[in-house]
Amino acid sequence: MSFTNDDKKAIKDILHETIMEDHKLFDDLLKNVKKFRESPEGRLAIVETKVDELKDDIDELRDDMKEFRKELKSDIKENRNLMIWMFGIMMTIYGGLIVFLISRFIK
């Protein structure tokens, strides 16, 4: 199937028209978006979006804090147990030292 020059020109004109219409629609869309952003409703929508993002961030921070508290409590419990053991060992050593010294003075 071969096209004549008139057919080719017609196809080219149709494509050019379609592209120009798309350009115009896109430009109109951009203008409408700019108008919406500058309008009070648009600004409110932007602020609401930011507020929602901040709420999500706050929820994430709360979850992180809960996890941190759990880890901190377990670390404190481990350290408390370690300190109790160390205190017991020190008292045993001091008790043995006192018994040794008393037994030396009694002789």
PDB file of C-alpha atoms in Angstrom:
ATOM      1  CA  MET A   1       0.000   0.000   0.000  1.00  0.00           C
ATOM      2  CA  SER A   2       1.564   3.253  -1.020  1.00  0.00           C
ATOM      3  CA  PHE A   3       0.618   6.736   0.043  1.00  0.00           C
ATOM      4  CA  THR A   4       0.508   9.718  -2.235  1.00  0.00           C
ATOM      5  CA  ASN A   5       2.109  12.975  -1.256  1.00  0.00           C
ATOM      6  CA  ASP A   6      -1.315  14.389  -0.400  1.00  0.00           C
ATOM      7  CA  ASP A   7      -1.983  11.431   1.927  1.00  0.00           C
ATOM      8  CA  LYS A   8       1.375  11.896   3.607  1.00  0.00           C
ATOM      9  CA  LYS A   9       0.728  15.616   4.021  1.00  0.00           C
ATOM     10  CA  ALA A  10      -2.745  14.942   5.462  1.00  0.00           C
ATOM     11  CA  ILE A  11      -1.340  12.408   7.941  1.00  0.00           C
ATOM     12  CA  LYS A  12       1.414  14.829   8.899  1.00  0.00           C
ATOM     13  CA  ASP A  13      -1.114  17.645   9.432  1.00  0.00           C
ATOM     14  CA  ILE A  14      -3.349  15.405  11.564  1.00  0.00           C
ATOM     15  CA  LEU A  15      -0.409  14.316  13.709  1.00  0.00           C
ATOM     16  CA  HIS A  16       0.773  17.899  14.077  1.00  0.00           C
ATOM     17  CA  GLU A  17      -2.729  19.023  15.099  1.00  0.00           C
ATOM     18  CA  THR A  18      -3.010  16.202  17.614  1.00  0.00           C
ATOM     19  CA  ILE A  19       0.378  17.020  19.127  1.00  0.00           C
ATOM     20  CA  MET A  20      -0.484  20.721  19.357  1.00  0.00           C
ATOM     21  CA  GLU A  21      -3.811  19.901  21.034  1.00  0.00           C
ATOM     22  CA  ASP A  22      -1.993  17.692  23.538  1.00  0.00           C
ATOM     23  CA  HIS A  23       0.480  20.526  24.192  1.00  0.00           C
ATOM     24  CA  LYS A  24      -2.379  22.937  24.769  1.00  0.00           C
ATOM     25  CA  LEU A  25      -4.153  20.507  27.112  1.00  0.00           C
ATOM     26  CA  PHE A  26      -0.935  19.949  29.038  1.00  0.00           C
ATOM     27  CA  ASP A  27      -0.309  23.696  29.349  1.00  0.00           C
ATOM     28  CA  ASP A  28      -3.891  24.214  30.531  1.00  0.00           C
ATOM     29  CA  LEU A  29      -3.438  21.448  33.075  1.00  0.00           C
ATOM     30  CA  LEU A  30      -0.247  23.059  34.400  1.00  0.00           C
ATOM     31  CA  LYS A  31      -1.989  26.432  34.672  1.00  0.00           C
ATOM     32  CA  ASN A  32      -4.878  24.847  36.558  1.00  0.00           C
ATOM     33  CA  VAL A  33      -2.478  23.110  38.926  1.00  0.00           C
ATOM     34  CA  LYS A  34      -0.669  26.405  39.598  1.00  0.00           C
ATOM     35  CA  LYS A  35      -3.988  28.177  40.189  1.00  0.00           C
ATOM     36  CA  PHE A  36      -5.105  25.403  42.533  1.00  0.00           C
ATOM     37  CA  ARG A  37      -1.868  25.559  44.521  1.00  0.00           C
ATOM     38  CA  GLU A  38      -2.184  29.319  44.891  1.00  0.00           C
ATOM     39  CA  SER A  39      -5.850  29.153  45.897  1.00  0.00           C
ATOM     40  CA  PRO A  40      -6.844  28.788  49.573  1.00  0.00           C
ATOM     41  CA  GLU A  41      -8.216  25.294  48.906  1.00  0.00           C
ATOM     42  CA  GLY A  42      -4.954  24.269  47.289  1.00  0.00           C
ATOM     43  CA  ARG A  43      -2.892  25.625  50.146  1.00  0.00           C
ATOM     44  CA  LEU A  44      -5.153  23.852  52.596  1.00  0.00           C
ATOM     45  CA  ALA A  45      -4.694  20.597  50.672  1.00  0.00           C
ATOM     46  CA  ILE A  46      -0.911  21.049  50.748  1.00  0.00           C
ATOM     47  CA  VAL A  47      -0.982  21.759  54.493  1.00  0.00           C
ATOM     48  CA  GLU A  48      -3.204  18.731  55.109  1.00  0.00           C
ATOM     49  CA  THR A  49      -0.775  16.572  53.167  1.00  0.00           C
ATOM     50  CA  LYS A  50       2.151  17.876  55.221  1.00  0.00           C
ATOM     51  CA  VAL A  51       0.203  17.325  58.448  1.00  0.00           C
ATOM     52  CA  ASP A  52      -0.522  13.735  57.432  1.00  0.00           C
ATOM     53  CA  GLU A  53       3.175  13.189  56.686  1.00  0.00           C
ATOM     54  CA  LEU A  54       4.114  14.648  60.080  1.00  0.00           C
ATOM     55  CA  LYS A  55       1.555  12.409  61.812  1.00  0.00           C
ATOM     56  CA  ASP A  56       3.111   9.389  60.115  1.00  0.00           C
ATOM     57  CA  ASP A  57       6.575  10.528  61.231  1.00  0.00           C
ATOM     58  CA  ILE A  58       5.330  11.004  64.799  1.00  0.00           C
ATOM     59  CA  ASP A  59       3.805   7.511  64.790  1.00  0.00           C
ATOM     60  CA  GLU A  60       7.119   6.071  63.602  1.00  0.00           C
ATOM     61  CA  LEU A  61       8.960   7.952  66.356  1.00  0.00           C
ATOM     62  CA  ARG A  62       6.497   6.648  68.959  1.00  0.00           C
ATOM     63  CA  ASP A  63       7.081   3.100  67.795  1.00  0.00           C
ATOM     64  CA  ASP A  64      10.845   3.648  67.912  1.00  0.00           C
ATOM     65  CA  MET A  65      10.579   5.087  71.439  1.00  0.00           C
ATOM     66  CA  LYS A  66       8.525   2.101  72.621  1.00  0.00           C
ATOM     67  CA  GLU A  67      11.141  -0.257  71.225  1.00  0.00           C
ATOM     68  CA  PHE A  68      13.939   1.804  72.801  1.00  0.00           C
ATOM     69  CA  ARG A  69      12.196   1.733  76.196  1.00  0.00           C
ATOM     70  CA  LYS A  70      11.858  -2.049  76.021  1.00  0.00           C
ATOM     71  CA  GLU A  71      15.555  -2.404  75.187  1.00  0.00           C
ATOM     72  CA  LEU A  72      16.498   0.036  77.946  1.00  0.00           C
ATOM     73  CA  LYS A  73      14.415  -1.839  80.523  1.00  0.00           C
ATOM     74  CA  SER A  74      16.051  -5.135  79.596  1.00  0.00           C
ATOM     75  CA  ASP A  75      19.514  -3.514  79.752  1.00  0.00           C
ATOM     76  CA  ILE A  76      18.748  -2.048  83.184  1.00  0.00           C
ATOM     77  CA  LYS A  77      17.532  -5.429  84.400  1.00  0.00           C
ATOM     78  CA  GLU A  78      20.738  -7.089  83.141  1.00  0.00           C
ATOM     79  CA  ASN A  79      22.899  -4.404  84.770  1.00  0.00           C
ATOM     80  CA  ARG A  80      20.979  -4.707  88.049  1.00  0.00           C
ATOM     81  CA  ASN A  81      21.561  -8.461  88.097  1.00  0.00           C
ATOM     82  CA  LEU A  82      25.243  -7.931  87.315  1.00  0.00           C
ATOM     83  CA  MET A  83      25.585  -5.390  90.128  1.00  0.00           C
ATOM     84  CA  ILE A  84      23.868  -7.746  92.586  1.00  0.00           C
ATOM     85  CA  TRP A  85      26.292 -10.516  91.644  1.00  0.00           C
ATOM     86  CA  MET A  86      29.297  -8.206  91.939  1.00  0.00           C
ATOM     87  CA  PHE A  87      28.084  -6.955  95.336  1.00  0.00           C
ATOM     88  CA  GLY A  88      27.665 -10.544  96.494  1.00  0.00           C
ATOM     89  CA  ILE A  89      31.156 -11.473  95.315  1.00  0.00           C
ATOM     90  CA  MET A  90      32.676  -8.403  97.001  1.00  0.00           C
ATOM     91  CA  MET A  91      30.869  -9.147 100.273  1.00  0.00           C
ATOM     92  CA  THR A  92      32.093 -12.733 100.117  1.00  0.00           C
ATOM     93  CA  ILE A  93      35.675 -11.570  99.593  1.00  0.00           C
ATOM     94  CA  TYR A  94      35.444  -8.953 102.363  1.00  0.00           C
ATOM     95  CA  GLY A  95      33.788 -11.462 104.686  1.00  0.00           C
ATOM     96  CA  GLY A  96      36.546 -13.965 104.012  1.00  0.00           C
ATOM     97  CA  LEU A  97      39.177 -11.275 104.573  1.00  0.00           C
ATOM     98  CA  ILE A  98      37.582 -10.236 107.887  1.00  0.00           C
ATOM     99  CA  VAL A  99      37.369 -13.849 109.057  1.00  0.00           C
ATOM    100  CA  PHE A 100      41.020 -14.346 108.060  1.00  0.00           C
ATOM    101  CA  LEU A 101      42.164 -11.224 109.913  1.00  0.00           C
ATOM    102  CA  ILE A 102      40.138 -12.069 113.033  1.00  0.00           C
ATOM    103  CA  SER A 103      41.530 -15.595 113.057  1.00  0.00           C
ATOM    104  CA  ARG A 104      45.082 -14.160 112.787  1.00  0.00           C
ATOM    105  CA  PHE A 105      44.536 -11.790 115.742  1.00  0.00           C
ATOM    106  CA  ILE A 106      42.950 -14.475 117.912  1.00  0.00           C
ATOM    107  CA  LYS A 107      45.979 -16.771 117.634  1.00  0.00           C
TER     108      LYS A 107
END
